[in-house]
């Protein structure tokens, strides 16, 4: 009987040791002991919430700074254009050649005036061409406000400017009058010149005619009236 009790006591001791080791291993896994591997490395390298927020604010600040710089550059360019126009002399009929051409096909409701700088220096065209089609109608053809550019048109040597002119609505029952030549006066003291009508003559309706402002190109709202 003594020998059997010794064997039982030894087996109980071994069992107790195994249970102790198992409990120790479980305790380490559930107690948040630091582990290694890719997941742990990613977690360690991720920025803290405060740092992430700081990085976001820094990026926003850089973007706002870039937008401000772009706006300042645009404003500077606009200011430079206005300054150049202010320092440029007005074009006169002595240094620009004005001609007229049909715009589009029949019925011919519009013509385009072209003022080309024939001098060797820059000049500017202000406002709109003051056109007088008929001696019986001494008033000038009225301008279309929406075609007015933001600043006077500065023409370098050899450069052109344009003005669209409406003659009529193209209706057969309109009270039109024939015109073979007409006068154009440049505003700002530029003088007056005679211009030949395209095609040997045009038909104008005093109730419908209108002119656009001088522009470097027609596609700025000056060609839709």
mmCIF file of C-alpha atoms in Angstrom:
data_model
loop_
_atom_site.group_PDB
_atom_site.id
_atom_site.type_symbol
_atom_site.label_atom_id
_atom_site.label_comp_id
_atom_site.label_asym_id
_atom_site.label_seq_id
_atom_site.Cartn_x
_atom_site.Cartn_y
_atom_site.Cartn_z
ATOM 1 C CA UNK A 1 0.000 0.000 0.000
ATOM 2 C CA UNK A 2 2.794 2.519 0.662
ATOM 3 C CA UNK A 3 4.285 1.948 -2.783
ATOM 4 C CA UNK A 4 0.926 2.625 -4.507
ATOM 5 C CA UNK A 5 0.494 5.862 -2.585
ATOM 6 C CA UNK A 6 3.931 7.075 -3.737
ATOM 7 C CA UNK A 7 3.039 6.455 -7.387
ATOM 8 C CA UNK A 8 -0.273 8.341 -6.946
ATOM 9 C CA UNK A 9 1.484 11.272 -5.362
ATOM 10 C CA UNK A 10 3.991 11.489 -8.265
ATOM 11 C CA UNK A 11 1.252 11.410 -10.888
ATOM 12 C CA UNK A 12 -0.623 14.211 -9.118
ATOM 13 C CA UNK A 13 2.509 16.347 -9.060
ATOM 14 C CA UNK A 14 3.081 15.937 -12.812
ATOM 15 C CA UNK A 15 -0.571 16.795 -13.544
ATOM 16 C CA UNK A 16 -0.343 19.918 -11.397
ATOM 17 C CA UNK A 17 2.785 21.065 -13.231
ATOM 18 C CA UNK A 18 1.146 20.611 -16.674
ATOM 19 C CA UNK A 19 -1.914 22.585 -15.592
ATOM 20 C CA UNK A 20 0.288 25.364 -14.249
ATOM 21 C CA UNK A 21 2.161 25.642 -17.549
ATOM 22 C CA UNK A 22 -1.134 25.752 -19.507
ATOM 23 C CA UNK A 23 -2.542 28.487 -17.307
ATOM 24 C CA UNK A 24 0.663 30.495 -17.636
ATOM 25 C CA UNK A 25 0.559 30.302 -21.452
ATOM 26 C CA UNK A 26 -3.100 31.359 -21.535
ATOM 27 C CA UNK A 27 -2.398 34.211 -19.186
ATOM 28 C CA UNK A 28 0.363 35.570 -21.437
ATOM 29 C CA UNK A 29 -1.880 35.486 -24.541
ATOM 30 C CA UNK A 30 -4.759 37.352 -22.865
ATOM 31 C CA UNK A 31 -2.645 39.844 -20.907
ATOM 32 C CA UNK A 32 -1.618 41.877 -24.083
ATOM 33 C CA UNK A 33 1.980 40.668 -24.255
ATOM 34 C CA UNK A 34 3.552 42.461 -27.339
ATOM 35 C CA UNK A 35 3.664 40.209 -30.380
ATOM 36 C CA UNK A 36 5.741 40.516 -33.508
ATOM 37 C CA UNK A 37 4.928 40.291 -37.223
ATOM 38 C CA UNK A 38 3.601 42.466 -40.075
ATOM 39 C CA UNK A 39 0.394 43.426 -38.267
ATOM 40 C CA UNK A 40 2.347 44.617 -35.254
ATOM 41 C CA UNK A 41 4.786 46.570 -37.427
ATOM 42 C CA UNK A 42 1.870 48.294 -39.255
ATOM 43 C CA UNK A 43 0.243 49.234 -36.010
ATOM 44 C CA UNK A 44 3.507 50.642 -34.703
ATOM 45 C CA UNK A 45 4.153 52.706 -37.831
ATOM 46 C CA UNK A 46 0.616 54.193 -38.085
ATOM 47 C CA UNK A 47 0.533 57.868 -37.006
ATOM 48 C CA UNK A 48 -1.259 58.770 -33.836
ATOM 49 C CA UNK A 49 -4.626 60.576 -34.246
ATOM 50 C CA UNK A 50 -3.127 63.920 -33.220
ATOM 51 C CA UNK A 51 -0.261 63.579 -35.693
ATOM 52 C CA UNK A 52 -2.649 62.543 -38.515
ATOM 53 C CA UNK A 53 -4.801 65.595 -37.852
ATOM 54 C CA UNK A 54 -1.707 67.792 -37.893
ATOM 55 C CA UNK A 55 -0.626 66.300 -41.222
ATOM 56 C CA UNK A 56 -4.085 66.985 -42.702
ATOM 57 C CA UNK A 57 -4.029 70.605 -41.556
ATOM 58 C CA UNK A 58 -0.559 71.047 -43.018
ATOM 59 C CA UNK A 59 -1.743 69.706 -46.395
ATOM 60 C CA UNK A 60 -4.755 72.033 -46.343
ATOM 61 C CA UNK A 61 -2.517 74.969 -45.536
ATOM 62 C CA UNK A 62 -0.222 74.140 -48.455
ATOM 63 C CA UNK A 63 -3.198 73.882 -50.837
ATOM 64 C CA UNK A 64 -4.640 77.194 -49.643
ATOM 65 C CA UNK A 65 -1.247 78.810 -50.067
ATOM 66 C CA UNK A 66 -1.014 77.525 -53.637
ATOM 67 C CA UNK A 67 -4.491 78.837 -54.446
ATOM 68 C CA UNK A 68 -3.610 82.224 -52.993
ATOM 69 C CA UNK A 69 -0.431 82.367 -55.049
ATOM 70 C CA UNK A 70 -2.389 81.529 -58.211
ATOM 71 C CA UNK A 71 -4.927 84.260 -57.486
ATOM 72 C CA UNK A 72 -2.143 86.767 -56.814
ATOM 73 C CA UNK A 73 -0.460 85.843 -60.099
ATOM 74 C CA UNK A 74 -3.726 86.294 -62.010
ATOM 75 C CA UNK A 75 -4.294 89.639 -60.345
ATOM 76 C CA UNK A 76 -0.771 90.740 -61.172
ATOM 77 C CA UNK A 77 -1.218 89.742 -64.815
ATOM 78 C CA UNK A 78 -4.499 91.660 -65.015
ATOM 79 C CA UNK A 79 -2.860 94.685 -63.400
ATOM 80 C CA UNK A 80 0.008 94.517 -65.869
ATOM 81 C CA UNK A 81 -2.441 94.424 -68.792
ATOM 82 C CA UNK A 82 -4.308 97.438 -67.460
ATOM 83 C CA UNK A 83 -1.058 99.325 -66.880
ATOM 84 C CA UNK A 84 0.140 98.538 -70.414
ATOM 85 C CA UNK A 85 -3.144 99.832 -71.864
ATOM 86 C CA UNK A 86 -2.905 103.020 -69.800
ATOM 87 C CA UNK A 87 0.611 103.754 -71.072
ATOM 88 C CA UNK A 88 -0.135 102.977 -74.744
ATOM 89 C CA UNK A 89 -1.151 105.804 -77.125
ATOM 90 C CA UNK A 90 -4.559 105.752 -78.801
ATOM 91 C CA UNK A 91 -4.745 104.350 -82.332
ATOM 92 C CA UNK A 92 -5.563 106.923 -84.990
ATOM 93 C CA UNK A 93 -6.736 106.570 -88.571
ATOM 94 C CA UNK A 94 -3.154 107.390 -89.607
ATOM 95 C CA UNK A 95 -1.720 104.203 -88.084
ATOM 96 C CA UNK A 96 -4.568 101.680 -88.515
ATOM 97 C CA UNK A 97 -6.269 100.488 -91.710
ATOM 98 C CA UNK A 98 -9.996 99.752 -91.373
ATOM 99 C CA UNK A 99 -11.806 97.405 -93.754
ATOM 100 C CA UNK A 100 -15.214 95.666 -93.855
ATOM 101 C CA UNK A 101 -16.208 92.139 -94.862
ATOM 102 C CA UNK A 102 -19.387 90.077 -94.799
ATOM 103 C CA UNK A 103 -19.912 87.711 -91.895
ATOM 104 C CA UNK A 104 -21.580 84.520 -93.042
ATOM 105 C CA UNK A 105 -23.657 83.994 -96.159
ATOM 106 C CA UNK A 106 -26.899 85.510 -97.462
ATOM 107 C CA UNK A 107 -28.976 87.066 -96.225
ATOM 108 C CA UNK A 108 -26.115 89.331 -95.189
ATOM 109 C CA UNK A 109 -27.203 90.596 -91.780
ATOM 110 C CA UNK A 110 -23.744 91.332 -90.318
ATOM 111 C CA UNK A 111 -20.376 92.669 -91.380
ATOM 112 C CA UNK A 112 -17.052 92.581 -89.554
ATOM 113 C CA UNK A 113 -14.842 95.640 -89.262
ATOM 114 C CA UNK A 114 -11.121 94.923 -89.034
ATOM 115 C CA UNK A 115 -8.701 97.541 -87.763
ATOM 116 C CA UNK A 116 -5.098 96.513 -88.470
ATOM 117 C CA UNK A 117 -2.179 98.338 -86.911
ATOM 118 C CA UNK A 118 -0.013 99.458 -89.831
ATOM 119 C CA UNK A 119 2.398 101.534 -87.736
ATOM 120 C CA UNK A 120 5.664 100.353 -86.291
ATOM 121 C CA UNK A 121 4.562 100.740 -82.673
ATOM 122 C CA UNK A 122 1.757 99.625 -80.347
ATOM 123 C CA UNK A 123 -1.469 101.572 -79.988
ATOM 124 C CA UNK A 124 -4.844 100.972 -78.335
ATOM 125 C CA UNK A 125 -8.436 101.034 -79.555
ATOM 126 C CA UNK A 126 -10.897 102.353 -77.010
ATOM 127 C CA UNK A 127 -14.637 101.812 -76.980
ATOM 128 C CA UNK A 128 -16.481 100.971 -80.197
ATOM 129 C CA UNK A 129 -16.377 102.252 -83.790
ATOM 130 C CA UNK A 130 -18.651 105.256 -84.241
ATOM 131 C CA UNK A 131 -20.358 104.331 -87.518
ATOM 132 C CA UNK A 132 -22.479 106.607 -89.664
ATOM 133 C CA UNK A 133 -24.164 104.696 -92.465
ATOM 134 C CA UNK A 134 -26.612 107.251 -93.883
ATOM 135 C CA UNK A 135 -26.554 111.002 -94.308
ATOM 136 C CA UNK A 136 -30.261 110.983 -93.552
ATOM 137 C CA UNK A 137 -29.505 109.396 -90.154
ATOM 138 C CA UNK A 138 -26.774 111.473 -88.543
ATOM 139 C CA UNK A 139 -26.770 109.493 -85.293
ATOM 140 C CA UNK A 140 -24.139 106.814 -84.831
ATOM 141 C CA UNK A 141 -24.974 103.115 -84.877
ATOM 142 C CA UNK A 142 -25.653 102.163 -81.216
ATOM 143 C CA UNK A 143 -23.218 99.831 -79.386
ATOM 144 C CA UNK A 144 -24.002 96.465 -77.772
ATOM 145 C CA UNK A 145 -22.870 96.678 -74.138
ATOM 146 C CA UNK A 146 -22.236 92.947 -73.614
ATOM 147 C CA UNK A 147 -19.485 92.961 -76.251
ATOM 148 C CA UNK A 148 -17.371 95.467 -74.309
ATOM 149 C CA UNK A 149 -13.989 94.024 -73.207
ATOM 150 C CA UNK A 150 -12.613 94.598 -69.717
ATOM 151 C CA UNK A 151 -9.784 96.830 -70.969
ATOM 152 C CA UNK A 152 -9.014 98.708 -74.199
ATOM 153 C CA UNK A 153 -7.539 96.565 -76.972
ATOM 154 C CA UNK A 154 -3.777 97.042 -77.280
ATOM 155 C CA UNK A 155 -2.543 96.361 -80.809
ATOM 156 C CA UNK A 156 1.083 95.551 -81.370
ATOM 157 C CA UNK A 157 2.574 96.429 -84.760
ATOM 158 C CA UNK A 158 0.685 94.473 -87.439
ATOM 159 C CA UNK A 159 -1.986 93.123 -85.047
ATOM 160 C CA UNK A 160 -5.747 93.358 -85.841
ATOM 161 C CA UNK A 161 -8.866 94.114 -83.799
ATOM 162 C CA UNK A 162 -12.448 93.372 -84.763
ATOM 163 C CA UNK A 163 -15.930 94.801 -84.335
ATOM 164 C CA UNK A 164 -19.096 93.014 -85.424
ATOM 165 C CA UNK A 165 -21.795 95.223 -86.958
ATOM 166 C CA UNK A 166 -25.429 94.226 -87.419
ATOM 167 C CA UNK A 167 -27.079 95.595 -90.572
ATOM 168 C CA UNK A 168 -30.596 94.174 -90.388
ATOM 169 C CA UNK A 169 -32.654 91.101 -89.503
ATOM 170 C CA UNK A 170 -32.516 89.862 -93.105
ATOM 171 C CA UNK A 171 -36.251 90.036 -93.658
ATOM 172 C CA UNK A 172 -37.673 90.844 -97.082
ATOM 173 C CA UNK A 173 -40.228 93.272 -95.671
ATOM 174 C CA UNK A 174 -37.695 95.385 -93.782
ATOM 175 C CA UNK A 175 -37.221 99.030 -94.626
ATOM 176 C CA UNK A 176 -33.592 98.800 -95.665
ATOM 177 C CA UNK A 177 -31.500 101.354 -97.521
ATOM 178 C CA UNK A 178 -28.456 100.701 -99.736
ATOM 179 C CA UNK A 179 -25.003 101.807 -98.585
ATOM 180 C CA UNK A 180 -21.845 101.685 -100.695
ATOM 181 C CA UNK A 181 -19.522 103.456 -98.228
ATOM 182 C CA UNK A 182 -19.729 104.728 -94.670
ATOM 183 C CA UNK A 183 -17.681 106.593 -92.088
ATOM 184 C CA UNK A 184 -15.978 105.195 -88.995
ATOM 185 C CA UNK A 185 -14.679 107.393 -86.191
ATOM 186 C CA UNK A 186 -12.185 106.042 -83.651
ATOM 187 C CA UNK A 187 -12.984 107.096 -80.106
ATOM 188 C CA UNK A 188 -10.463 108.857 -77.912
ATOM 189 C CA UNK A 189 -9.375 111.303 -80.599
ATOM 190 C CA UNK A 190 -8.444 108.714 -83.237
ATOM 191 C CA UNK A 191 -10.084 110.571 -86.123
ATOM 192 C CA UNK A 192 -12.527 109.558 -88.860
ATOM 193 C CA UNK A 193 -12.069 107.532 -92.040
ATOM 194 C CA UNK A 194 -14.234 106.316 -94.929
ATOM 195 C CA UNK A 195 -14.783 102.565 -95.371
ATOM 196 C CA UNK A 196 -16.065 100.830 -98.515
ATOM 197 C CA UNK A 197 -18.965 98.444 -98.094
ATOM 198 C CA UNK A 198 -18.185 94.815 -99.004
ATOM 199 C CA UNK A 199 -19.583 93.360 -102.206
ATOM 200 C CA UNK A 200 -20.143 96.777 -103.742
ATOM 201 C CA UNK A 201 -22.972 97.612 -101.334
ATOM 202 C CA UNK A 202 -24.947 96.572 -98.264
ATOM 203 C CA UNK A 203 -28.553 97.010 -97.108
ATOM 204 C CA UNK A 204 -29.045 98.569 -93.687
ATOM 205 C CA UNK A 205 -32.107 98.960 -91.492
ATOM 206 C CA UNK A 206 -31.881 101.941 -89.097
ATOM 207 C CA UNK A 207 -34.336 100.208 -86.773
ATOM 208 C CA UNK A 208 -32.167 97.111 -86.425
ATOM 209 C CA UNK A 209 -28.521 98.110 -86.804
ATOM 210 C CA UNK A 210 -26.019 97.821 -83.933
ATOM 211 C CA UNK A 211 -22.266 97.559 -83.435
ATOM 212 C CA UNK A 212 -20.013 95.663 -81.085
ATOM 213 C CA UNK A 213 -16.952 97.039 -79.295
ATOM 214 C CA UNK A 214 -13.421 96.599 -80.586
ATOM 215 C CA UNK A 215 -12.142 93.219 -79.437
ATOM 216 C CA UNK A 216 -9.010 91.116 -80.109
ATOM 217 C CA UNK A 217 -11.356 88.312 -81.237
ATOM 218 C CA UNK A 218 -15.080 87.974 -81.792
ATOM 219 C CA UNK A 219 -15.651 84.995 -79.498
ATOM 220 C CA UNK A 220 -16.223 86.980 -76.317
ATOM 221 C CA UNK A 221 -19.931 87.714 -76.555
ATOM 222 C CA UNK A 222 -19.402 90.208 -79.392
ATOM 223 C CA UNK A 223 -20.686 87.877 -82.077
ATOM 224 C CA UNK A 224 -24.141 86.864 -80.864
ATOM 225 C CA UNK A 225 -26.381 89.837 -81.525
#
